[in-house]
Amino acid sequence: MIKENYIISEKDIQIKGDSTNFKTELTTISSNTEVSLFNFKITAKSPETPKPITLKWKIPAHNIKGVWKPTTDFSKRIQADWEMKHMESRISIDAPVISLFGHDDSNSHTFACSNAINKLELNAEIREEDDHFYCHVSLFLEQQSKLTDFDIQIRIDQGKKHFSEALKEVSKWWETFDDLKPTPVPDIALTPLYSTWYQFHQNLEEDVLIEECKTAYNLGYKAIIIDDGWQTNDDNRGYDFTGDWQPDRISKTKEFVDNVHATGMKIGFWYSVPFCGKKSNAYKKFKGRFLTENHRWAPVFDPRYPEVREYLINIYKNALIDWNLDGFKLDFIDDFRLYSDTPKVNPDMDFHSINTAVDRLLTDVITTLRHINPEIFIEFRQKYTGPAMRKYGNMFRAFDCPGDATMNRIRIADIKMLAGNTAVHSDMITWHNDETLEVAALQMVNTLFGVPQISVVLKDIPKEHLKMVEFYTKYWNTNKNLITKGHFTPFKPLANYPIQTVINDNKIIIGLHDDHVVQIDETFENIDILNAKLSTSLILKTNTDLGNYNYRIFNCKGNLVNQDHSKLNKGLMEFNIPACGLIQLTIKK
C-alpha cells in the first residue's frame, strides 16, 4: 500500500512498450523529499527505429482537486482513465508538464519531461477501482529516423508548495538544457501594443492607421502589429495568396514604416509561416515540397527541405533590412506537423523529423534577425508557447478569445507560470463601441497581469472609453517592472483565477475578479487592489495588525472618488470600490 508521504522512486516507474533491439535503462539522477529526477535511456548496437515506449507510475488520490495542463483553459477538472484523451506535447504544441493541485492550491504532484521538441503524450488520470492517479509519458510516437541511443529526463515534484511555484521551477529547469535556452527579451516586447487584427482584419487603410498610431502612442502604446492584409488586396479571410509576401495593399512599404516610426511607434508585420497559398508563385516553385496540400487554409511548407527553410528565412531577413521593421508576428507554427498524407523521407531532405526541422528553421530565423537587429521582437501565440519556443520568440500571446475577458485572464496566467522572463501578452482587447463603460473596462482590467494588446479603433470609441484606456494603460506602464518582473501568483485555478497577485519587496498588486475575500498577511508599503468586477463591495481580511494606511479610490476612468486613512487591524474590513475601479493604500510613516 502506498503511503501518503511516499516518494516516487525508479522502481515505481514501469517501462511499457516494444523495446525489441533496444536496451532500456532508468536511473535516478537525484532524489529528495520534494523533487526526484530520473534519466531514461535507450541504446542499440546498430541504428534502429524505436517503437512507442511509455513510462508509467501511479500515486494515491490524496488532496487532488484538479489537473493543470498548459492549454486546457476552463477545463482543469480530473479526468478518468477511460476517457483516453491524452495531452500532446511537441515543439509547437503545449509543453511537457502536468500539475495535479490540491483543494488548497497546493502542489500534489507535478511531472515534466526534458524533451520539448519531439512529439510526446502525457496524462494523469484517476482509476476508480483503486482511487489512484496513473501518470505517464509516451515517447517515439512519430519516429521517422533510426538511432542508436536516446535519453530524456523526467522530473517529479511532490513538494508542498503552491502549484504555481512547482510550475515556475519546471520552467527554470528547462532553461538549464542547451537546446532550450531562451532568447533575450528586448524592452519593446514588454510594452503595450496596438494590433490591427480584430477591428481592421484585412481592410487596412494607411492614413487611418497612422492616425491610430498617433493616438495610441499618446495613450502609452509603443508598438503596432500590422496583421493579415498588408500583403494582399484579397479580403476573403483566406490564405490563398500567402507564400509570396509581396506587399500589394501597402505597396510603398518602407514609406509606410517610416511614417509609423515618425509617430514614435515601433512596427511589426504578421506572417503565416507554414502556409503557401495555391494562388501564389511560391506554390508553383515549391510544388511537391509540402507537408500537405489538404490543409483547410493552404498547403503547408515542408521544412525538412533546406531550400524551403532558406526561402522562409530570406523573406523575414529581407523584410527587416528593406523596410526597417522592429518585429514580427510569426503565426500558425503549430501547423508544421505530420499529416496523414505527409510524404515520406527522401534524399533531398536534410532532416527526417519535422519537429527537428522546425527547430532548425526557427533557430536560424531568430539568429539571422537578431544579428541584424538585436532588439527585434518576435511574437508567438498559444499553443506554441512551450519551452522550445522561448528559444526563438520573446513575446507569447494568449490564444484568440475576442470579447472574452475571463478567458484572456486565464490564458495569460497559464502562459505566465511557464514563461520565465519571456514577455506574456494578452489577446487583443476588443469590445463593442456601444458597450457600457464598466463592462468595456472588464476587457482591460482582466489583462493587466500580462502585457496589454488592444484592437479597437481609437478614433471611434466613446470619449469615456478612451479615458478608461488611458488610465489603465498609464497605470500598467507605471507598474511595468513590478508586473513583468515581480512574483506572480494566480489562485483557485478551477474557479478561473478569481484572485491574482504580483509582489516585489515593498508593493503588492491584487486583482480581484469575483466576489471573494482578499487576504493579506504581511505589511507592504503600497497595496493596490484592482476591483476587476462589476460589484462594488471589496472585503479585506488580515490575520495580523498591518498598520495605518492612507488610501485613495479611483473609478475606471481614473477619477479620484474617495480618499481617507484606515487602520488595517486583524479582522475584516469592507471598502466600496467602483466597478472596475482601484484602491491604492500607502502605509503612514
GROMACS .gro file of N, CA and C in nm, residues 60 167 174 208 213 220 291 319 331 380 409 440 442 455 468 480 505 515 543 559 570 572:
model
   66
   60PRO      N    1  -0.141   0.783  -0.502
   60PRO     CA    2  -0.275   0.784  -0.441
   60PRO      C    3  -0.343   0.918  -0.460
  167LEU      N    4   0.535   2.487  -1.104
  167LEU     CA    5   0.544   2.511  -1.248
  167LEU      C    6   0.658   2.606  -1.282
  174TRP      N    7   1.391   2.364  -1.730
  174TRP     CA    8   1.404   2.357  -1.876
  174TRP      C    9   1.516   2.449  -1.925
  208VAL      N   10  -0.561   5.593  -4.193
  208VAL     CA   11  -0.629   5.565  -4.066
  208VAL      C   12  -0.531   5.506  -3.966
  213CYS      N   13  -0.197   5.526  -3.476
  213CYS     CA   14  -0.066   5.519  -3.411
  213CYS      C   15  -0.041   5.643  -3.326
  220GLY      N   16   0.002   5.554  -2.442
  220GLY     CA   17   0.102   5.470  -2.376
  220GLY      C   18   0.138   5.344  -2.451
  291LEU      N   19   0.413   1.955  -4.660
  291LEU     CA   20   0.372   1.851  -4.565
  291LEU      C   21   0.234   1.800  -4.600
  319ALA      N   22   1.269   4.153  -4.537
  319ALA     CA   23   1.170   4.248  -4.485
  319ALA      C   24   1.232   4.336  -4.377
  331ASP      N   25   0.304   3.340  -3.730
  331ASP     CA   26   0.179   3.274  -3.694
  331ASP      C   27   0.171   3.132  -3.750
  380PHE      N   28   0.484   3.487  -3.068
  380PHE     CA   29   0.416   3.360  -3.091
  380PHE      C   30   0.291   3.357  -3.004
  409ARG      N   31  -0.784   3.637  -1.917
  409ARG     CA   32  -0.717   3.631  -1.787
  409ARG      C   33  -0.656   3.493  -1.762
  440ALA      N   34  -1.692   4.743  -2.068
  440ALA     CA   35  -1.575   4.758  -2.154
  440ALA      C   36  -1.447   4.753  -2.071
  442LEU      N   37  -1.395   4.583  -1.811
  442LEU     CA   38  -1.363   4.445  -1.776
  442LEU      C   39  -1.263   4.384  -1.873
  455SER      N   40  -0.711   4.618  -2.960
  455SER     CA   41  -0.754   4.618  -3.100
  455SER      C   42  -0.894   4.678  -3.108
  468MET      N   43  -1.082   5.559  -1.998
  468MET     CA   44  -1.056   5.434  -1.928
  468MET      C   45  -0.929   5.367  -1.981
  480LYS      N   46   0.504   4.873  -1.463
  480LYS     CA   47   0.558   4.776  -1.559
  480LYS      C   48   0.660   4.680  -1.498
  505ASP      N   49   0.950   4.379  -0.328
  505ASP     CA   50   0.990   4.396  -0.188
  505ASP      C   51   0.895   4.485  -0.108
  515ASP      N   52  -1.639   3.784  -0.643
  515ASP     CA   53  -1.669   3.823  -0.505
  515ASP      C   54  -1.608   3.725  -0.406
  543ASN      N   55  -0.480   3.876   0.902
  543ASN     CA   56  -0.464   3.787   1.016
  543ASN      C   57  -0.373   3.846   1.123
  559ASN      N   58  -1.070   5.882  -1.221
  559ASN     CA   59  -1.117   5.992  -1.136
  559ASN      C   60  -1.109   5.951  -0.989
  570LYS      N   61  -0.618   4.332   1.256
  570LYS     CA   62  -0.661   4.194   1.236
  570LYS      C   63  -0.813   4.186   1.229
  572LEU      N   64  -1.176   4.177   0.954
  572LEU     CA   65  -1.236   4.206   0.824
  572LEU      C   66  -1.264   4.355   0.809
   0.00000   0.00000   0.00000
